[in-house]
Short mmCIF file of C-alpha atoms in Angstrom, two decimals:
data_model
loop_
_atom_site.label_atom_id
_atom_site.label_comp_id
_atom_site.label_asym_id
_atom_site.label_seq_id
_atom_site.Cartn_x
_atom_site.Cartn_y
_atom_site.Cartn_z
CA MET A 1 53.53 101.98 174.72
CA LYS A 2 52.34 104.43 171.88
CA HIS A 3 48.78 104.29 170.39
CA LYS A 4 49.97 103.07 166.99
CA GLU A 5 51.89 100.24 168.47
CA TRP A 6 49.27 99.24 170.97
CA LEU A 7 46.76 98.79 168.25
CA SER A 8 48.90 97.17 165.56
CA ARG A 9 49.66 94.72 168.55
CA LEU A 10 45.93 94.14 169.56
CA LEU A 11 45.42 93.70 165.74
CA SER A 12 48.16 90.90 165.32
CA ILE A 13 46.45 89.02 168.33
CA LEU A 14 42.66 89.27 166.83
CA TYR A 15 43.66 89.04 163.15
CA PRO A 16 47.13 86.78 163.17
CA PRO A 17 48.93 86.19 160.02
CA ARG A 18 47.96 83.03 158.29
CA CYS A 19 49.44 80.77 155.76
CA ILE A 20 47.86 81.98 152.18
CA CYS A 21 47.71 78.05 151.31
CA CYS A 22 46.38 76.35 154.38
CA GLY A 23 44.81 79.03 157.11
CA ALA A 24 47.35 77.97 159.90
CA VAL A 25 48.26 80.63 162.25
CA LEU A 26 51.86 82.04 161.45
CA PRO A 27 54.36 84.27 163.17
CA ALA A 28 54.43 87.91 162.48
CA GLY A 29 55.53 88.62 159.20
CA GLU A 30 55.49 84.91 157.76
CA THR A 31 53.49 84.28 154.78
CA LEU A 32 53.64 80.34 154.20
CA CYS A 33 53.86 77.73 156.98
CA GLU A 34 56.58 75.08 156.78
CA THR A 35 54.38 72.19 155.84
CA CYS A 36 53.11 74.31 152.82
CA SER A 37 56.38 75.58 151.83
CA GLU A 38 57.64 72.44 151.63
CA HIS A 39 54.72 71.40 149.02
CA ILE A 40 55.13 73.89 146.67
CA ALA A 41 56.47 72.99 143.13
CA ARG A 42 58.47 76.18 141.51
CA ILE A 43 58.96 76.23 138.07
CA GLU A 44 62.83 75.35 137.55
CA ALA A 45 65.16 76.72 135.09
CA PRO A 46 65.94 76.35 132.15
CA VAL A 47 62.28 77.38 131.12
CA CYS A 48 60.47 77.15 128.05
CA LEU A 49 59.10 80.61 127.49
CA LEU A 50 56.50 79.51 125.16
CA CYS A 51 54.73 77.31 127.48
CA GLY A 52 55.82 78.63 131.07
CA GLN A 53 56.63 75.28 131.88
CA SER A 54 60.48 73.82 132.86
CA LEU A 55 61.91 72.50 130.22
CA GLN A 56 61.88 68.75 131.09
CA ASP A 57 58.10 69.32 131.42
CA CYS A 58 57.47 71.24 128.25
CA GLY A 59 54.88 69.50 125.68
CA ARG A 60 54.33 72.31 123.44
CA LYS A 61 53.94 71.17 119.74
CA ASP A 62 52.97 74.04 118.00
CA PRO A 63 55.90 77.25 118.61
CA LYS A 64 53.47 79.78 116.99
CA THR A 65 51.72 82.24 119.91
CA ALA A 66 50.44 85.35 119.55
CA TYR A 67 52.32 86.65 122.53
CA GLN A 68 56.36 86.67 122.89
CA ALA A 69 56.55 84.74 125.95
CA VAL A 70 55.10 83.71 129.37
CA THR A 71 56.21 83.44 132.94
CA ALA A 72 55.19 81.89 135.78
CA PRO A 73 56.88 81.27 139.44
CA PHE A 74 54.63 77.99 140.08
CA TYR A 75 52.78 74.99 139.09
CA TYR A 76 49.04 74.85 139.41
CA GLU A 77 49.35 71.78 142.31
CA GLY A 78 49.70 71.43 145.87
CA ALA A 79 50.07 73.81 148.12
CA ILE A 80 49.87 76.93 145.66
CA ARG A 81 46.77 75.57 143.94
CA GLU A 82 45.23 75.78 147.22
CA GLY A 83 46.48 79.12 148.15
CA ILE A 84 45.45 80.57 144.29
CA HIS A 85 41.67 78.67 145.49
CA ARG A 86 41.58 80.35 148.27
CA PHE A 87 42.69 83.99 146.70
CA LYS A 88 40.23 83.52 143.78
CA PHE A 89 37.13 82.14 145.44
CA ARG A 90 37.47 82.46 149.19
CA ASP A 91 37.57 86.55 149.57
CA ARG A 92 41.21 86.73 149.96
CA PRO A 93 42.15 89.61 147.65
CA GLN A 94 44.89 90.33 149.97
CA TYR A 95 46.68 87.60 148.86
CA ALA A 96 47.75 89.43 145.31
CA ALA A 97 50.49 90.98 146.67
CA TYR A 98 52.17 87.72 147.63
CA PHE A 99 51.38 86.24 144.28
CA ALA A 100 52.48 89.36 142.57
CA GLN A 101 55.85 89.35 144.32
CA GLU A 102 56.60 86.11 143.13
CA MET A 103 55.37 86.63 139.64
CA ALA A 104 57.90 90.05 139.56
CA GLU A 105 60.75 87.71 140.17
CA SER A 106 59.89 85.92 137.74
CA ILE A 107 59.56 88.42 135.18
CA HIS A 108 63.10 89.73 136.74
CA THR A 109 64.67 86.26 135.89
CA ASN A 110 63.15 85.18 132.57
CA LEU A 111 62.12 88.68 131.22
CA PRO A 112 65.51 90.50 132.36
CA ASP A 113 65.75 92.76 129.08
CA ILE A 114 62.08 93.65 128.49
CA VAL A 115 60.90 96.84 129.51
CA PHE A 116 57.11 97.30 129.40
CA ASP A 117 54.88 100.42 128.20
CA ARG A 118 51.91 99.22 130.35
CA ILE A 119 50.26 96.44 132.18
CA THR A 120 47.35 95.25 131.73
CA CYS A 121 45.28 91.54 132.77
CA VAL A 122 42.60 89.27 131.30
CA PRO A 123 39.42 90.78 132.01
CA MET A 124 36.29 89.16 133.66
CA ARG A 125 32.53 90.25 132.38
CA ALA A 126 31.38 93.08 135.05
CA ALA A 127 28.36 90.97 136.61
CA LYS A 128 30.87 88.18 137.62
CA GLU A 129 33.40 90.87 138.80
CA LYS A 130 30.58 92.12 140.91
CA GLU A 131 29.27 88.89 142.13
CA ARG A 132 33.28 87.48 143.28
CA GLY A 133 33.86 91.30 144.39
CA TYR A 134 37.23 91.52 142.37
CA ASN A 135 38.86 90.81 139.30
CA GLN A 136 41.90 88.50 140.90
CA SER A 137 44.20 89.09 137.71
CA ALA A 138 43.43 92.87 138.11
CA LEU A 139 44.92 92.67 141.53
CA LEU A 140 47.84 91.14 140.40
CA ALA A 141 48.18 93.57 137.42
CA GLN A 142 48.13 96.75 140.11
CA GLU A 143 50.36 94.98 142.11
CA LEU A 144 52.76 94.46 139.48
CA SER A 145 52.74 98.12 138.24
CA ARG A 146 53.97 99.13 141.67
CA LEU A 147 56.63 96.40 141.78
CA LEU A 148 57.84 97.10 138.21
CA ASP A 149 57.16 100.80 138.25
CA THR A 150 54.71 100.43 134.87
CA PRO A 151 51.57 101.81 134.71
CA ALA A 152 48.40 99.38 134.67
CA ASP A 153 45.42 99.80 132.98
CA CYS A 154 43.25 96.72 133.69
CA ARG A 155 40.33 98.18 131.58
CA LEU A 156 42.48 98.02 128.63
CA LEU A 157 40.83 94.74 127.29
CA CYS A 158 37.08 94.20 127.57
CA LYS A 159 35.24 90.79 128.06
CA CYS A 160 31.85 91.26 125.45
CA ALA A 161 30.53 88.12 125.80
CA ASP A 162 29.20 85.71 128.66
CA THR A 163 30.89 82.23 128.10
CA PRO A 164 31.41 78.84 129.77
CA ALA A 165 33.80 78.74 132.70
CA GLN A 166 36.94 77.32 130.94
CA HIS A 167 37.48 74.76 133.85
CA GLU A 168 34.11 73.55 132.50
CA LEU A 169 35.47 72.36 129.38
CA LYS A 170 37.17 69.69 127.66
CA ARG A 171 40.93 71.07 126.65
CA ASP A 172 40.03 71.13 122.76
CA GLU A 173 36.93 73.19 123.57
CA ARG A 174 38.87 76.08 125.46
CA LYS A 175 39.90 77.64 122.48
CA GLY A 176 36.88 77.90 120.55
CA ASN A 177 34.91 79.23 124.12
CA VAL A 178 37.12 82.36 124.06
CA PHE A 179 37.40 83.08 120.37
CA GLY A 180 36.26 86.57 119.42
CA VAL A 181 35.02 87.32 123.70
CA PHE A 182 37.74 89.67 124.35
CA GLU A 183 37.68 93.24 122.71
CA VAL A 184 40.45 96.05 123.07
CA ALA A 185 38.49 98.92 124.47
CA LYS A 186 41.42 101.56 124.21
CA PRO A 187 43.35 100.79 120.70
CA GLU A 188 45.24 104.05 121.37
CA LEU A 189 46.73 102.98 124.22
CA ALA A 190 47.93 99.37 122.46
CA GLU A 191 49.26 100.60 119.47
CA GLY A 192 53.47 100.59 119.33
CA LYS A 193 53.62 99.24 122.98
CA THR A 194 54.97 96.42 124.87
CA ILE A 195 52.37 94.96 126.68
CA LEU A 196 52.83 92.68 130.06
CA LEU A 197 49.28 90.48 129.91
CA CYS A 198 48.60 89.07 133.41
CA ASP A 199 46.54 86.26 134.44
CA ASP A 200 46.17 84.14 137.75
CA ILE A 201 46.31 80.85 136.11
CA LYS A 202 47.53 79.44 132.70
CA THR A 203 46.19 75.89 131.63
CA THR A 204 45.77 75.43 127.88
CA GLY A 205 46.94 78.87 127.40
CA ALA A 206 43.69 79.61 125.03
CA THR A 207 42.57 82.78 127.07
CA LEU A 208 45.89 84.55 127.08
CA GLU A 209 46.22 83.54 123.24
CA GLU A 210 43.02 85.29 122.45
CA CYS A 211 43.79 88.55 124.62
CA ALA A 212 47.59 88.46 123.20
CA ARG A 213 45.85 88.06 119.38
CA MET A 214 43.75 91.08 119.91
CA LEU A 215 46.23 93.22 121.49
CA ARG A 216 48.47 92.59 118.44
CA LEU A 217 45.70 93.08 115.92
CA ALA A 218 44.79 96.28 117.74
CA GLY A 219 48.36 97.45 117.31
CA ALA A 220 50.74 96.26 120.14
CA LYS A 221 54.27 96.12 119.51
CA GLU A 222 54.81 92.77 121.60
CA VAL A 223 53.09 91.09 124.40
CA TYR A 224 54.24 89.26 127.03
CA CYS A 225 52.36 87.16 129.57
CA ALA A 226 52.88 86.78 133.59
CA CYS A 227 50.94 84.19 135.66
CA ALA A 228 50.88 83.41 139.17
CA ALA A 229 51.13 79.34 138.20
CA VAL A 230 50.85 77.06 135.15
CA THR A 231 49.20 73.56 134.89
CA ARG A 232 51.90 70.99 134.27
CA LYS A 233 51.55 68.70 131.06
CA ASN A 234 49.26 65.84 132.25
CA LYS A 235 48.15 67.26 135.49
CA ASP A 236 44.70 68.38 134.31
CA ALA A 237 42.93 65.24 135.94
CA ASN A 238 43.47 66.52 139.51
CA LYS A 239 43.29 70.50 139.01
CA LYS A 240 40.78 72.94 140.88
CA PRO A 241 38.87 75.45 138.82
CA SER A 242 40.28 78.07 137.06
CA ASP A 243 39.35 80.57 133.98
CA GLY A 244 42.76 79.87 132.11
#
């Protein structure tokens, strides 16, 4: 047996693949266990591209958004909620590959004719990013850059003020919480461009809306949004923490 094959087999024994949602040990090459696979809520077509939900769940009353569309593969509930929680809060940056792959498929399905000039993400304050070790939205953007063969700039936007976490606020408080806290650090890279804005979770959409608004003010031609998951209408009562 060659050295690399031996090392690979040893690592698979010491560090076997685990389900990204529950942590159960899996056969090589697997990502989700059977139980979690059965408890994933996918967003089924037809989709409302203003809220990201299936039309049967859509609850939008105001059709005006700074972004053109938002798409996501999953609802933020069940097994996927647990998986994103592990990705975001339990030091699992490697999970970005799985979620970005699913996001890319959602983009290909729901935004098939859009050509993006640049990919960026919802930023974090430097202190918070240092504390967590990474910005999960930036990891998703970087993976999507590879999958979509589109350049990513995760410093295009910056967060210029500390704010309470969105999940700590009531729904009607979230828009005001993020108003004016984002800036476009490199306006020349946004001007005239079609931009894909990434985040992990969309809850009310206030964060995406404010980031898209600033990109449009900086001269972006169009802004589209992609998330790993969106909160389904009337599901706020049982959701886990998020920044959306």
